[in-house]
Amino acid sequence: MRVTTLVENRGAGELGGEHGIAFWVEVQGERPLLFDTGQSGILVQNAQRLGVDLAHTRAIIFSHGHYDHTNGLSTVLEKARPERIYVPVNFFAGHFRGEHKYIGMNFTRQELQARGLQIVSVTDDVIDLGSNVFIITNIPRSTDYEVVTDPFMIEQNGQLVAEDFQDELALVLRTKQGVVLLVGCSHCGVVNIARHAARVFGENRIFALIGGTHLVSADAARINNTIADLRDLGVELLAASHCTGEKAERQMRAAFKEKFCPNVSGTTFSFP
Ligand SMILES: [Zn+2]
Ligand SMILES: [Zn+2]
């Protein structure tokens, strides 16, 4: 199994970067999957430079509905014809920061359906995508410190309410080394997601954690608690980036040492 970061906040060499994230997931015996699409379509150029053919995309999984994970989709669809698009239950509701700043996607469910795309709103805790890849959601709150502090709002019944992100989607790869967990922004708490992933698969460890952990606005206590709890989960490879924030990344690197892997556009992770 192989995970390639198609775009991330930081570019590398000829590969572009932008505030956003997208992963290419290759498995044996099945066509590859795309997890999130970044915000502008840079991932398509990066994919070309990396020799990744997006035309092979079997399915796209969106972690959540914010623009920096979704708006690359229109550019991707110029190349790819995925069988399915998996989305969180509240994906197409309007996402806002505060009352006025729209931070959702630039497409609607109807537009995608008009293009003949099949959209799956994920309600089950686990969806088996075959070849040991799974979508997980319905993330319970198991920590008391992972609260959503940013003013993220969602439109429900014509009203803006605080978003709890319980419907966020994460991807689990079951490898010989253990659970590999891919996350988008972890607005619902990265430790909440990681504990849930371990529990769902009857494990008490997470081998690898790759993606955004949204600690950019976290206080020192939350960062320390997160690092301690990820160590308790036995994480052997930590590739936290995107909305993790420089401060938390620095502390993670200090705590995890060689187990911390910087993640930028083009970074590849292979698992037997
Ligand atoms: Zn987000
Ligand atoms: Zn994000």
Short mmCIF file of C-alpha atoms and ligand atoms in Angstrom, two decimals:
data_model
loop_
_atom_site.label_atom_id
_atom_site.label_comp_id
_atom_site.label_asym_id
_atom_site.label_seq_id
_atom_site.Cartn_x
_atom_site.Cartn_y
_atom_site.Cartn_z
CA MET A 1 0.00 0.00 0.00
CA ARG A 2 1.22 3.44 -0.81
CA VAL A 3 0.05 6.92 0.21
CA THR A 4 1.26 9.95 -1.72
CA THR A 5 0.60 13.52 -0.64
CA LEU A 6 -0.54 15.17 -3.87
CA VAL A 7 -0.74 18.61 -2.33
CA GLU A 8 -0.05 20.11 1.07
CA ASN A 9 0.59 23.59 2.47
CA ARG A 10 4.26 23.27 1.51
CA GLY A 11 5.42 22.58 -2.01
CA ALA A 12 8.69 20.79 -2.74
CA GLY A 13 10.91 21.42 -5.76
CA GLU A 14 8.69 21.62 -8.82
CA LEU A 15 5.63 20.51 -6.83
CA GLY A 16 3.26 23.28 -5.79
CA GLY A 17 1.83 23.85 -2.32
CA GLU A 18 -1.33 25.56 -1.06
CA HIS A 19 -3.35 25.69 2.14
CA GLY A 20 -5.09 22.35 1.73
CA ILE A 21 -4.43 18.65 1.48
CA ALA A 22 -5.01 15.69 -0.84
CA PHE A 23 -3.77 12.10 -0.72
CA TRP A 24 -3.47 9.41 -3.41
CA VAL A 25 -3.98 5.94 -1.96
CA GLU A 26 -2.73 2.95 -3.94
CA VAL A 27 -3.67 -0.57 -2.88
CA GLN A 28 -3.15 -3.99 -4.37
CA GLY A 29 -5.80 -5.39 -6.65
CA GLU A 30 -7.99 -2.26 -6.84
CA ARG A 31 -7.86 1.11 -8.55
CA PRO A 32 -6.52 3.96 -6.41
CA LEU A 33 -8.49 6.31 -4.17
CA LEU A 34 -8.30 10.06 -3.73
CA PHE A 35 -8.75 11.42 -0.21
CA ASP A 36 -9.58 15.16 -0.35
CA THR A 37 -8.68 17.40 -3.29
CA GLY A 38 -6.95 20.53 -1.93
CA GLN A 39 -8.38 23.96 -2.72
CA SER A 40 -7.37 25.02 -6.23
CA GLY A 41 -6.56 22.07 -8.42
CA ILE A 42 -2.76 22.28 -7.97
CA LEU A 43 -2.90 18.59 -7.10
CA VAL A 44 -3.57 17.81 -10.79
CA GLN A 45 -0.28 19.39 -11.93
CA ASN A 46 1.53 17.80 -9.01
CA ALA A 47 0.04 14.42 -9.90
CA GLN A 48 1.30 14.75 -13.46
CA ARG A 49 4.80 15.58 -12.25
CA LEU A 50 4.69 12.63 -9.86
CA GLY A 51 3.58 10.24 -12.60
CA VAL A 52 0.19 9.73 -10.94
CA ASP A 53 -2.63 9.19 -13.44
CA LEU A 54 -5.80 10.59 -11.88
CA ALA A 55 -7.84 8.95 -14.64
CA HIS A 56 -7.52 5.74 -12.58
CA THR A 57 -9.34 7.25 -9.57
CA ARG A 58 -11.85 4.67 -8.33
CA ALA A 59 -13.49 6.85 -5.69
CA ILE A 60 -13.03 10.17 -3.95
CA ILE A 61 -13.48 10.46 -0.20
CA PHE A 62 -13.95 13.89 1.36
CA SER A 63 -12.95 14.30 5.00
CA HIS A 64 -15.20 17.34 5.47
CA GLY A 65 -16.79 20.19 3.56
CA HIS A 66 -14.26 23.03 3.93
CA TYR A 67 -12.93 24.69 0.75
CA ASP A 68 -9.30 23.70 1.34
CA HIS A 69 -10.23 19.99 1.08
CA THR A 70 -12.87 20.19 -1.64
CA ASN A 71 -12.38 22.89 -4.26
CA GLY A 72 -9.79 21.01 -6.27
CA LEU A 73 -12.62 18.69 -7.33
CA SER A 74 -13.63 20.49 -10.55
CA THR A 75 -10.06 20.26 -11.87
CA VAL A 76 -9.83 16.61 -10.83
CA LEU A 77 -13.04 15.83 -12.71
CA GLU A 78 -11.44 17.05 -15.95
CA LYS A 79 -9.25 13.93 -15.68
CA ALA A 80 -11.11 11.46 -13.52
CA ARG A 81 -14.43 9.67 -13.63
CA PRO A 82 -14.75 8.17 -10.14
CA GLU A 83 -17.35 5.49 -9.48
CA ARG A 84 -18.37 7.09 -6.22
CA ILE A 85 -17.85 10.16 -4.08
CA TYR A 86 -18.09 9.53 -0.34
CA VAL A 87 -19.03 12.50 1.81
CA PRO A 88 -19.93 13.26 5.45
CA VAL A 89 -23.63 13.52 6.25
CA ASN A 90 -23.53 17.33 6.61
CA PHE A 91 -21.12 17.83 3.69
CA PHE A 92 -23.44 19.87 1.48
CA ALA A 93 -24.82 22.06 4.28
CA GLY A 94 -23.30 25.55 4.16
CA HIS A 95 -20.07 25.80 6.17
CA PHE A 96 -19.12 29.14 7.69
CA ARG A 97 -16.47 30.67 9.90
CA GLY A 98 -18.44 32.95 12.19
CA GLU A 99 -21.72 34.23 10.86
CA HIS A 100 -20.57 35.63 7.55
CA LYS A 101 -17.46 34.02 6.14
CA TYR A 102 -18.39 31.14 3.82
CA ILE A 103 -15.70 28.45 3.94
CA GLY A 104 -17.53 25.60 2.21
CA MET A 105 -17.11 24.08 -1.23
CA ASN A 106 -17.78 25.71 -4.60
CA PHE A 107 -20.14 23.00 -5.94
CA THR A 108 -23.52 21.53 -5.02
CA ARG A 109 -24.84 18.01 -4.74
CA GLN A 110 -27.15 18.70 -7.70
CA GLU A 111 -24.23 19.79 -9.92
CA LEU A 112 -22.35 16.58 -9.20
CA GLN A 113 -25.41 14.42 -9.72
CA ALA A 114 -26.11 16.20 -13.03
CA ARG A 115 -22.67 14.99 -14.13
CA GLY A 116 -23.73 11.43 -13.38
CA LEU A 117 -21.60 11.08 -10.26
CA GLN A 118 -22.82 8.79 -7.51
CA ILE A 119 -22.68 10.45 -4.11
CA VAL A 120 -22.66 8.38 -0.94
CA SER A 121 -23.41 10.14 2.37
CA VAL A 122 -21.65 8.00 4.94
CA THR A 123 -23.88 7.11 7.88
CA ASP A 124 -22.37 3.76 8.95
CA ASP A 125 -19.47 3.79 11.41
CA VAL A 126 -17.35 1.82 8.94
CA ILE A 127 -17.43 1.32 5.17
CA ASP A 128 -15.24 -1.36 3.63
CA LEU A 129 -13.70 -0.13 0.36
CA GLY A 130 -11.94 -3.45 -0.25
CA SER A 131 -8.23 -4.31 -0.15
CA ASN A 132 -8.04 -3.44 3.57
CA VAL A 133 -9.12 0.18 3.16
CA PHE A 134 -12.00 1.52 5.25
CA ILE A 135 -13.83 4.79 5.79
CA ILE A 136 -14.67 5.53 9.42
CA THR A 137 -17.00 8.18 10.84
CA ASN A 138 -19.39 8.95 13.74
CA ILE A 139 -16.41 9.90 15.87
CA PRO A 140 -17.28 9.77 19.59
CA ARG A 141 -15.78 12.29 21.99
CA SER A 142 -13.39 10.35 24.19
CA THR A 143 -11.15 13.22 25.31
CA ASP A 144 -12.32 16.19 27.34
CA TYR A 145 -9.78 18.63 25.88
CA GLU A 146 -10.57 18.27 22.15
CA VAL A 147 -13.28 20.86 21.91
CA VAL A 148 -14.00 22.86 18.76
CA THR A 149 -12.81 26.34 19.76
CA ASP A 150 -12.90 27.99 16.31
CA PRO A 151 -16.24 29.59 15.41
CA PHE A 152 -17.10 26.96 12.78
CA MET A 153 -20.76 27.08 11.85
CA ILE A 154 -23.04 24.98 9.70
CA GLU A 155 -26.38 25.82 8.12
CA GLN A 156 -29.21 23.66 9.39
CA ASN A 157 -32.89 24.35 8.72
CA GLY A 158 -32.00 27.85 7.58
CA GLN A 159 -30.06 28.62 10.75
CA LEU A 160 -26.38 28.72 11.55
CA VAL A 161 -25.41 26.40 14.39
CA ALA A 162 -22.03 25.44 15.83
CA GLU A 163 -20.54 22.54 13.87
CA ASP A 164 -19.41 19.51 15.92
CA PHE A 165 -17.73 17.61 13.04
CA GLN A 166 -18.83 14.23 14.36
CA ASP A 167 -19.52 13.26 10.74
CA GLU A 168 -15.93 13.91 9.61
CA LEU A 169 -14.55 11.01 7.53
CA ALA A 170 -11.14 9.42 8.04
CA LEU A 171 -9.49 6.64 6.08
CA VAL A 172 -8.01 3.53 7.67
CA LEU A 173 -5.57 1.23 5.91
CA ARG A 174 -5.05 -2.09 7.62
CA THR A 175 -1.45 -3.05 6.98
CA LYS A 176 0.87 -5.77 8.26
CA GLN A 177 2.38 -3.15 10.56
CA GLY A 178 -0.98 -2.11 11.96
CA VAL A 179 -3.57 0.62 11.48
CA VAL A 180 -2.57 3.50 9.21
CA LEU A 181 -4.89 6.46 9.73
CA LEU A 182 -5.39 9.28 7.22
CA VAL A 183 -7.11 12.41 8.43
CA GLY A 184 -8.11 15.68 6.77
CA CYS A 185 -8.31 18.40 9.42
CA SER A 186 -9.36 16.44 12.54
CA HIS A 187 -11.71 19.19 13.64
CA CYS A 188 -13.41 16.63 15.89
CA GLY A 189 -10.09 15.91 17.60
CA VAL A 190 -7.25 13.79 16.29
CA VAL A 191 -7.08 11.67 19.44
CA ASN A 192 -10.84 11.11 19.28
CA ILE A 193 -10.42 9.86 15.71
CA ALA A 194 -7.35 7.76 16.48
CA ARG A 195 -8.93 6.06 19.52
CA HIS A 196 -12.08 5.40 17.49
CA ALA A 197 -10.04 3.89 14.64
CA ALA A 198 -8.19 1.60 17.03
CA ARG A 199 -11.36 0.50 18.78
CA VAL A 200 -13.30 -0.15 15.58
CA PHE A 201 -10.61 -2.59 14.42
CA GLY A 202 -10.09 -4.20 17.82
CA GLU A 203 -6.60 -2.75 18.28
CA ASN A 204 -5.10 -0.62 20.98
CA ARG A 205 -2.43 0.92 18.80
CA ILE A 206 -2.22 3.12 15.73
CA PHE A 207 0.85 2.46 13.62
CA ALA A 208 0.81 5.62 11.52
CA LEU A 209 -1.07 8.90 11.55
CA ILE A 210 -0.93 11.07 8.44
CA GLY A 211 -2.72 14.37 7.78
CA GLY A 212 -3.99 17.53 9.43
CA THR A 213 -4.51 17.66 13.19
CA HIS A 214 -5.89 21.20 13.52
CA LEU A 215 -3.75 22.26 16.45
CA VAL A 216 -2.99 25.59 14.80
CA SER A 217 -5.20 27.44 17.27
CA ALA A 218 -4.75 25.03 20.21
CA ASP A 219 -3.36 26.13 23.57
CA ALA A 220 -0.26 24.55 25.12
CA ALA A 221 -2.28 22.15 27.29
CA ARG A 222 -4.14 20.71 24.32
CA ILE A 223 -0.95 20.27 22.32
CA ASN A 224 0.73 18.51 25.26
CA ASN A 225 -2.28 16.28 25.89
CA THR A 226 -2.50 15.37 22.21
CA ILE A 227 1.16 14.40 22.04
CA ALA A 228 0.91 12.34 25.24
CA ASP A 229 -2.20 10.51 24.02
CA LEU A 230 -0.71 9.80 20.57
CA ARG A 231 2.32 8.31 22.33
CA ASP A 232 -0.02 6.19 24.44
CA LEU A 233 -1.56 4.96 21.19
CA GLY A 234 1.89 3.72 20.17
CA VAL A 235 2.13 5.86 17.02
CA GLU A 236 5.30 4.81 15.20
CA LEU A 237 4.99 7.21 12.27
CA LEU A 238 3.56 10.68 12.76
CA ALA A 239 3.20 12.79 9.62
CA ALA A 240 1.07 15.63 10.98
CA SER A 241 0.98 18.72 8.82
CA HIS A 242 -1.49 21.12 7.12
CA CYS A 243 -3.56 22.69 9.94
CA THR A 244 -1.33 21.20 12.65
CA GLY A 245 0.47 24.54 12.93
CA GLU A 246 4.18 25.27 13.27
CA LYS A 247 4.21 25.28 17.06
CA ALA A 248 2.52 21.89 17.46
CA GLU A 249 4.64 20.42 14.64
CA ARG A 250 7.81 21.56 16.39
CA GLN A 251 6.71 19.97 19.65
CA MET A 252 5.65 16.77 17.92
CA ARG A 253 9.01 16.54 16.21
CA ALA A 254 10.77 17.02 19.56
CA ALA A 255 8.60 14.36 21.22
CA PHE A 256 8.53 11.77 18.41
CA LYS A 257 12.06 12.38 17.09
CA GLU A 258 12.76 10.04 14.14
CA LYS A 259 9.16 8.84 14.24
CA PHE A 260 8.04 12.31 13.11
CA CYS A 261 7.99 12.62 9.34
CA PRO A 262 7.55 16.03 7.68
CA ASN A 263 4.74 15.84 5.16
CA VAL A 264 4.83 18.10 2.08
CA SER A 265 3.61 17.87 -1.53
CA GLY A 266 5.10 14.70 -3.01
CA THR A 267 5.86 12.87 0.24
CA THR A 268 5.25 9.12 -0.18
CA PHE A 269 4.59 6.54 2.51
CA SER A 270 4.80 2.83 1.74
CA PHE A 271 3.42 0.03 3.88
CA PRO A 272 3.85 -3.70 3.34
ZN ZN B 1 -11.51 22.28 7.88
ZN ZN B 2 -8.00 22.01 6.30
#
